[in-house]
Tab-separated table of C-alpha atoms and ligand atoms in Angstrom:
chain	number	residue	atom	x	y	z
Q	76	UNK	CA	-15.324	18.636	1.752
Q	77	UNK	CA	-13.090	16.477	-0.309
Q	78	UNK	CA	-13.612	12.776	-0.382
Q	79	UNK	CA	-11.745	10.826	2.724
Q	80	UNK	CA	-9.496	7.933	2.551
Q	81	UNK	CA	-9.389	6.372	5.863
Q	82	UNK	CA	-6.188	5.049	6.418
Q	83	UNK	CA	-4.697	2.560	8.585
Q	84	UNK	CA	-0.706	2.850	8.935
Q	85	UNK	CA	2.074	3.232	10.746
Q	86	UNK	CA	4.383	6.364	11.760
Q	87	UNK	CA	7.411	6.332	10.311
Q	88	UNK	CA	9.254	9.018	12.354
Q	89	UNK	CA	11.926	9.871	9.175
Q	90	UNK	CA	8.852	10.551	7.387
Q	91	UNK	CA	9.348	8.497	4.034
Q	92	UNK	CA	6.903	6.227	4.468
Q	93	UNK	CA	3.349	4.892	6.749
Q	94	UNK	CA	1.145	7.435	7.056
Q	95	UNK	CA	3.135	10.631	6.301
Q	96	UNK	CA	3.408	8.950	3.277
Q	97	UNK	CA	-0.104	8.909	2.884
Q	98	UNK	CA	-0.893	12.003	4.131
Q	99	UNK	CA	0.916	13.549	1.338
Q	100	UNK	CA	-0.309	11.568	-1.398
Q	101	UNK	CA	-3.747	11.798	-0.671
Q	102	UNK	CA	-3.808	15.515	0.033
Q	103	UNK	CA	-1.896	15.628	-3.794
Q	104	UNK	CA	-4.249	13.833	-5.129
Q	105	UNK	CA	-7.445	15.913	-4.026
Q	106	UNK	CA	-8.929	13.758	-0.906
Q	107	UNK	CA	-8.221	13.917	2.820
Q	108	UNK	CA	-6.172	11.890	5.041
Q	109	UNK	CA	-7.426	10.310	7.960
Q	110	UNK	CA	-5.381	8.227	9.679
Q	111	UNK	CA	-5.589	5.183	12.419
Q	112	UNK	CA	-2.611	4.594	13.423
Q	113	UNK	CA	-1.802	0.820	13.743
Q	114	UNK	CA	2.065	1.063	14.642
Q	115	UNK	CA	4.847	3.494	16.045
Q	116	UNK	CA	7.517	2.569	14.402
Q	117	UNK	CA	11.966	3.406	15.002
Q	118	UNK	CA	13.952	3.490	11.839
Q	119	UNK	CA	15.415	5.953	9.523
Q	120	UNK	CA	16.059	6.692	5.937
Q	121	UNK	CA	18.445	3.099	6.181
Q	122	UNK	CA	16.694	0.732	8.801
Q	123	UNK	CA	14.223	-0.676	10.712
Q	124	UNK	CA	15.278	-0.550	14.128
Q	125	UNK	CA	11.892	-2.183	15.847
Q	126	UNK	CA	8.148	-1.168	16.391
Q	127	UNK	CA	5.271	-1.248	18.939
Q	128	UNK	CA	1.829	-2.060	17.806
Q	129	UNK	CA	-1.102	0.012	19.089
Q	130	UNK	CA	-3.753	-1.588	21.259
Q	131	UNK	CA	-6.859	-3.198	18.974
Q	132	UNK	CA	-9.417	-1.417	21.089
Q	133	UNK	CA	-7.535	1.895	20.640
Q	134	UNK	CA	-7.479	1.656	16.940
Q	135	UNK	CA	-10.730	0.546	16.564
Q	136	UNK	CA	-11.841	3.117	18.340
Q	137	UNK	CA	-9.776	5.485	16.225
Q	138	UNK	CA	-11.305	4.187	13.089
Q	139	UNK	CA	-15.017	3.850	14.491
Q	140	UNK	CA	-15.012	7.889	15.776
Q	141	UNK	CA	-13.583	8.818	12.234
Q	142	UNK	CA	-15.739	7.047	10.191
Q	143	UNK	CA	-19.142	7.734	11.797
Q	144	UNK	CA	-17.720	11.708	11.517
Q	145	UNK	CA	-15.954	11.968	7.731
Q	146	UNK	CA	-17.352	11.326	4.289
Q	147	UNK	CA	-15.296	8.118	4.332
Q	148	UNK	CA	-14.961	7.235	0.378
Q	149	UNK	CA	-12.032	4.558	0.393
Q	150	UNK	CA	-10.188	2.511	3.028
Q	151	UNK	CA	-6.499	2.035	2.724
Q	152	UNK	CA	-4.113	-0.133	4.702
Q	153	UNK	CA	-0.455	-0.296	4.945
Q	154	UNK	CA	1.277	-1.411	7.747
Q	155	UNK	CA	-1.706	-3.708	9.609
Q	156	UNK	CA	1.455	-5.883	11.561
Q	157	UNK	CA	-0.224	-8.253	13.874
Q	158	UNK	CA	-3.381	-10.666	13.823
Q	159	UNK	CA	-5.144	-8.757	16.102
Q	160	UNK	CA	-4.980	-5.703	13.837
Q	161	UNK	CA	-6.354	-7.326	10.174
Q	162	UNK	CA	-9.219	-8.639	12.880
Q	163	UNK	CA	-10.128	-4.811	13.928
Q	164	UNK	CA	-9.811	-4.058	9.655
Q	165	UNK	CA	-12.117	-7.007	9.002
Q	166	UNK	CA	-14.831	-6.263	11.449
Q	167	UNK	CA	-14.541	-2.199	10.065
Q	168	UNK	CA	-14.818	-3.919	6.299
Q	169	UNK	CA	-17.944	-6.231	7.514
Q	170	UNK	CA	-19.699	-2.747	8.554
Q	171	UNK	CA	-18.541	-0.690	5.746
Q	172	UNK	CA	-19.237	-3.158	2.845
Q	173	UNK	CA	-19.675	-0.673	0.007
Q	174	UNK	CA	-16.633	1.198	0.716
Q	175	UNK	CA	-13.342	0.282	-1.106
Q	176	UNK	CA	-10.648	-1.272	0.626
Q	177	UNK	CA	-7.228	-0.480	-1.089
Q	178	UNK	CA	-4.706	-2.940	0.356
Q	179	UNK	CA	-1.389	-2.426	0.205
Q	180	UNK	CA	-0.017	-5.826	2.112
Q	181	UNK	CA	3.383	-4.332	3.670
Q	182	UNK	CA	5.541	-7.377	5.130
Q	183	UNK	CA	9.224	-5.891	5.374
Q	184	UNK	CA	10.571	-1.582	4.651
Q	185	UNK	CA	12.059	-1.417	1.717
Q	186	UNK	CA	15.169	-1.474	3.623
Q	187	UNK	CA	14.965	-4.935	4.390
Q	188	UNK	CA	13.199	-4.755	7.860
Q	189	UNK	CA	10.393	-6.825	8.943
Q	190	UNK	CA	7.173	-4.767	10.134
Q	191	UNK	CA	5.095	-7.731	10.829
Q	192	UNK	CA	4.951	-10.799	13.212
Q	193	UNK	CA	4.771	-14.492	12.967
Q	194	UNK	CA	1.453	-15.627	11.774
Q	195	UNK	CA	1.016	-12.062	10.028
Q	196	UNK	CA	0.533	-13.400	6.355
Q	197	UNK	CA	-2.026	-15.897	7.244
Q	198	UNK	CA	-4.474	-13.521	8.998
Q	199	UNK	CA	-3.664	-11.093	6.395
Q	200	UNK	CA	-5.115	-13.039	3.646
Q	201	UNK	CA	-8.801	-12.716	5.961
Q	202	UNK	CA	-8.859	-9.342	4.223
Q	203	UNK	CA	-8.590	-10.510	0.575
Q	204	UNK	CA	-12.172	-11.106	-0.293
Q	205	UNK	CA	-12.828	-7.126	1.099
Q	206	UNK	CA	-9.885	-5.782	-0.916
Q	207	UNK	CA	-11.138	-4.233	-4.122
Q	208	UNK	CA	-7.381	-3.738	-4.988
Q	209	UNK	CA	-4.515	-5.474	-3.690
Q	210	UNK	CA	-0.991	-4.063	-4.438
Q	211	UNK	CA	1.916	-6.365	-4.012
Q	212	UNK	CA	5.055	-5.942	-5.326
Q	213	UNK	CA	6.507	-9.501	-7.175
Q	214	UNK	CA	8.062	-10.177	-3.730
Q	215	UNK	CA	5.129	-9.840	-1.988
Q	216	UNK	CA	3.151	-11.564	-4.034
Q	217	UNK	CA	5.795	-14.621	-4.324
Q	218	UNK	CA	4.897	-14.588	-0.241
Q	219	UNK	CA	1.328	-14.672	-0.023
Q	220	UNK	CA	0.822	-17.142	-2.635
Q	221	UNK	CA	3.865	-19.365	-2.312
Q	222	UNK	CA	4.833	-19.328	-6.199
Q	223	UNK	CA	7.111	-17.725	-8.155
Q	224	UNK	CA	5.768	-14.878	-10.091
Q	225	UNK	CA	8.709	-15.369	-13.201
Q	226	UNK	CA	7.555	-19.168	-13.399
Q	227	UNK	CA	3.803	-18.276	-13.346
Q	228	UNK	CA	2.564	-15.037	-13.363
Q	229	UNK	CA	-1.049	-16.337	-14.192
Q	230	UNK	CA	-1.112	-18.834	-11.137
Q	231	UNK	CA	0.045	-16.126	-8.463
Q	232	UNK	CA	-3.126	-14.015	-9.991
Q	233	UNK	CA	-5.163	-16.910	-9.889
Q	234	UNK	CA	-4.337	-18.062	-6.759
Q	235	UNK	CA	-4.922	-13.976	-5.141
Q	236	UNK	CA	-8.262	-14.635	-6.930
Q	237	UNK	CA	-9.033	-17.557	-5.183
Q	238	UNK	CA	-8.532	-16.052	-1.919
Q	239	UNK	CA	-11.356	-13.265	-2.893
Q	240	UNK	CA	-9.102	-10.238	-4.275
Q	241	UNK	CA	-11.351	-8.467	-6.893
Q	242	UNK	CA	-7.998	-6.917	-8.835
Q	243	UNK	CA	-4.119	-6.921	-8.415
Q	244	UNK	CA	-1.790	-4.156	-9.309
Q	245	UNK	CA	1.600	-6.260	-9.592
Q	246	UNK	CA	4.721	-3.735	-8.748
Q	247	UNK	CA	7.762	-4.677	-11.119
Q	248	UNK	CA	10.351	-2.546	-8.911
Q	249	UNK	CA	11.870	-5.238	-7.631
Q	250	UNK	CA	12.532	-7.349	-10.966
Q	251	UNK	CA	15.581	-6.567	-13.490
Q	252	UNK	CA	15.779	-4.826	-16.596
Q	253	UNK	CA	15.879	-0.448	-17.384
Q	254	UNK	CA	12.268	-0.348	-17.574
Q	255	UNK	CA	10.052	-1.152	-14.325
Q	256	UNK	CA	6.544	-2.660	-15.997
Q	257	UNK	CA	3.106	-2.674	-13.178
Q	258	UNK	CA	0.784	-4.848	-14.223
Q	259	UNK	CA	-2.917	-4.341	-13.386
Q	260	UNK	CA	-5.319	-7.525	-12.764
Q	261	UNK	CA	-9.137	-7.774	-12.619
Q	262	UNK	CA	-11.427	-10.388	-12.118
Q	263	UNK	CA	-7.810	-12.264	-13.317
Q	264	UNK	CA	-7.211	-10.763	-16.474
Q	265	UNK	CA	-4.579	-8.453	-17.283
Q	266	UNK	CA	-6.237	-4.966	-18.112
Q	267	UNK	CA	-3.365	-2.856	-17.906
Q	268	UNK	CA	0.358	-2.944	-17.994
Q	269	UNK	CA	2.719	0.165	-17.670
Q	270	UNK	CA	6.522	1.239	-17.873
Q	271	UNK	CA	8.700	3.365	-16.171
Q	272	UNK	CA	12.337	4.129	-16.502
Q	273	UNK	CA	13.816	2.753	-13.267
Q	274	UNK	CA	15.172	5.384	-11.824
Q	275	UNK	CA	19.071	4.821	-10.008
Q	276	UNK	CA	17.964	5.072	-6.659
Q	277	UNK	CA	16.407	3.611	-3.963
Q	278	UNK	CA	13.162	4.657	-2.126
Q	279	UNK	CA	11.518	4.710	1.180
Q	280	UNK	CA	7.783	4.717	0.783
Q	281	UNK	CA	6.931	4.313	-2.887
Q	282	UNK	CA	5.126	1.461	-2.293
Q	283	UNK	CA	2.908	3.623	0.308
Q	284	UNK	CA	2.782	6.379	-1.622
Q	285	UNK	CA	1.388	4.927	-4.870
Q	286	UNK	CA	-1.127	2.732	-2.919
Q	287	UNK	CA	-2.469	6.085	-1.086
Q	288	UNK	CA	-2.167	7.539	-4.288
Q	289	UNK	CA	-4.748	5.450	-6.069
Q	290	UNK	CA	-7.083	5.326	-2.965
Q	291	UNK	CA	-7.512	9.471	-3.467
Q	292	UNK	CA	-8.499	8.423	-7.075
Q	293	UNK	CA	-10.844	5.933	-6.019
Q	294	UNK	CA	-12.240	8.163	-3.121
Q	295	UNK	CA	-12.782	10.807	-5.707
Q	296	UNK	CA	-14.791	8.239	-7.698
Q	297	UNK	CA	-12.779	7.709	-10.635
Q	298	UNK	CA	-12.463	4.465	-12.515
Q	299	UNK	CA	-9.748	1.857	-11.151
Q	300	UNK	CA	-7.376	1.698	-14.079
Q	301	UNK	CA	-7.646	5.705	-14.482
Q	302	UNK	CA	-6.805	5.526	-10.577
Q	303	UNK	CA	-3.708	3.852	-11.554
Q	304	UNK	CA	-2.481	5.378	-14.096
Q	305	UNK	CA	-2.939	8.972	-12.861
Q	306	UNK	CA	-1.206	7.993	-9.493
Q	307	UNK	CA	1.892	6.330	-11.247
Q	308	UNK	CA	2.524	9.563	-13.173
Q	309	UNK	CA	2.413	11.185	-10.223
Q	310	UNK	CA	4.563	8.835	-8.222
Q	311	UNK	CA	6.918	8.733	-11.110
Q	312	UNK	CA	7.295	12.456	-10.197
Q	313	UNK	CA	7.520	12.452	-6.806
Q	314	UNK	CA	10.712	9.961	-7.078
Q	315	UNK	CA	12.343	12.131	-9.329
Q	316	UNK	CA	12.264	15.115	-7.188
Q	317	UNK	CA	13.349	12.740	-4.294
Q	318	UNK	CA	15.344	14.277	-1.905
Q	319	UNK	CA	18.708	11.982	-0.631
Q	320	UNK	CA	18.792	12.477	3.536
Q	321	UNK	CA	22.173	10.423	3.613
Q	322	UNK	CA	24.572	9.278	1.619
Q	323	UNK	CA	23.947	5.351	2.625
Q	324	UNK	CA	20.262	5.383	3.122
Q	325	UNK	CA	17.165	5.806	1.004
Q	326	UNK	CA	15.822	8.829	-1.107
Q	327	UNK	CA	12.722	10.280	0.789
Q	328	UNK	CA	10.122	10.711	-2.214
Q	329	UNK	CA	8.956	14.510	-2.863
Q	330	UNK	CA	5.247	14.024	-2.769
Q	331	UNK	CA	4.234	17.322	-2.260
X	538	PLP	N1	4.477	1.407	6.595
X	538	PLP	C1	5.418	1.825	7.430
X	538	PLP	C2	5.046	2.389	8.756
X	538	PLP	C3	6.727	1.753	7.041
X	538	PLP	O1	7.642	2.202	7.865
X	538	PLP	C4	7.058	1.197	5.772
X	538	PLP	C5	8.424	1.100	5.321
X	538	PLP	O2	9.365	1.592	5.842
X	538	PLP	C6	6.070	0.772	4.941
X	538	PLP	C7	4.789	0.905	5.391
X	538	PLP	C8	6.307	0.209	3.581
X	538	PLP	O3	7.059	1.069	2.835
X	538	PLP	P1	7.162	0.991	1.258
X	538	PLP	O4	6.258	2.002	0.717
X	538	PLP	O5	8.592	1.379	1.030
X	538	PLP	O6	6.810	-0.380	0.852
């Protein structure tokens, strides 16, 4: 069968993002989706409205039934939330050494919502030295590290590297200027940079989507700045066929 990306993510009923999201990617990028689902999430194509966290033992038991079943080939996590869930991640990592872990480290919806809780970003950073690619967006990375990515660029790598992540893709969406430029880090050298027009819109789930995106390239063995690349060109698509649920809220991407 094709290669599996296990993924661990939350449901976003309005479907933009968590693991519809990643369900779409992967399956158009030539792997299958399996999912444990970490959260149950309420919000829409404009907010975040709240969410409920599923039970550790649940999800580990999610992850444990698919993984001794599935050619797993890559781990991906989005929306991980609590403590208690990097902890069931980090035990599944400590089993599964020699399978990639793609993290995408998802703090607040691109709407502005919050999808973790206090004490989230500490235990998060428990996963870095599993992670063979992290993918923060400047904001993100500003948070885990404490330092301004204009100021420094090199010390927010450096300090990610410190903390054991083996590569960073650094998402540019949320700086200024027409084009959008991702910058790709390993073993704390720049190895690839990239530009997109930015398109006039904003999206729900593009962060999701590209990290799944690059996990089906990974799963299907190919080489991590090839991973990239192909799934930017396809994200790049996706958000230009975006469809526009309401006139206030967020464009849904078209993945598929
Ligand atoms: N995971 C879930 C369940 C979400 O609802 C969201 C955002 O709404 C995200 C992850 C992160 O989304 P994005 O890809 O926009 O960063």
């Amino acid at each position: 069968m094709r290669p599996v990306v296990l993924c661990f993510s939350g449901l976003d009923p309005s479907g933009g993002a968590g693991l519809q999201a990643d369900i779409e990617a992967i399956a158009a990028l030539q792997a299958h989706a399996a999912i444990a689902c970490t959260a149950l999430t309420i919000q829409d194509s404009q907010q975040v409205y709240g969410f409920q966290t599923v039970d550790a033992t649940l999800l580990a038991e999610q992850a444990a039934k698919v993984l001794a079943d599935l050619p797993v080939k890559a781990i991906k996590c989005g929306m991980l939330a609590t403590p208690e869930t990097v902890a069931v991640v980090k035990q599944i990592c400590q089993q599964h050494p020699h399978t990639p872990l793609i993290l995408d480290p998802v703090l607040v919806a691109n709407s502005g919502g919050s999808l973790t809780v206090d004490g989230f970003i500490d235990s998060l950073k428990q996963l870095f030295p599993y992670a063979h690619l992290l993918t923060p967006n400047t904001v993100e990375a500003e948070r885990l590290t404490g330092l301004s990515v204009a100021n420094n660029e090199a010390d927010v790598i450096n300090t990610l590297s410190d903390l054991g992540v083996k590569a960073v893709l650094l998402k540019g969406g949320h700086e200024q200027g027409q084009m959008l430029r991702n910058r790709l880090y390993q073993d704390n050298k720049l190895i690839q940079t990239s530009q997109w027009p930015r398109l006039n819109a904003q999206f729900h789930g593009s962060g999701c989507s590209l990290a799944s995106a690059i996990s089906a390239g990974i799963a299907n063995g190919l080489p991590l700045p090839i991973a990239v690349t192909r799934a930017e060109v396809w994200l790049q698509r996706s958000l230009q066929n975006a469809d526009f649920p309401h006139k206030n809220g967020q464009a849904i991407p078209r993945r598929i």
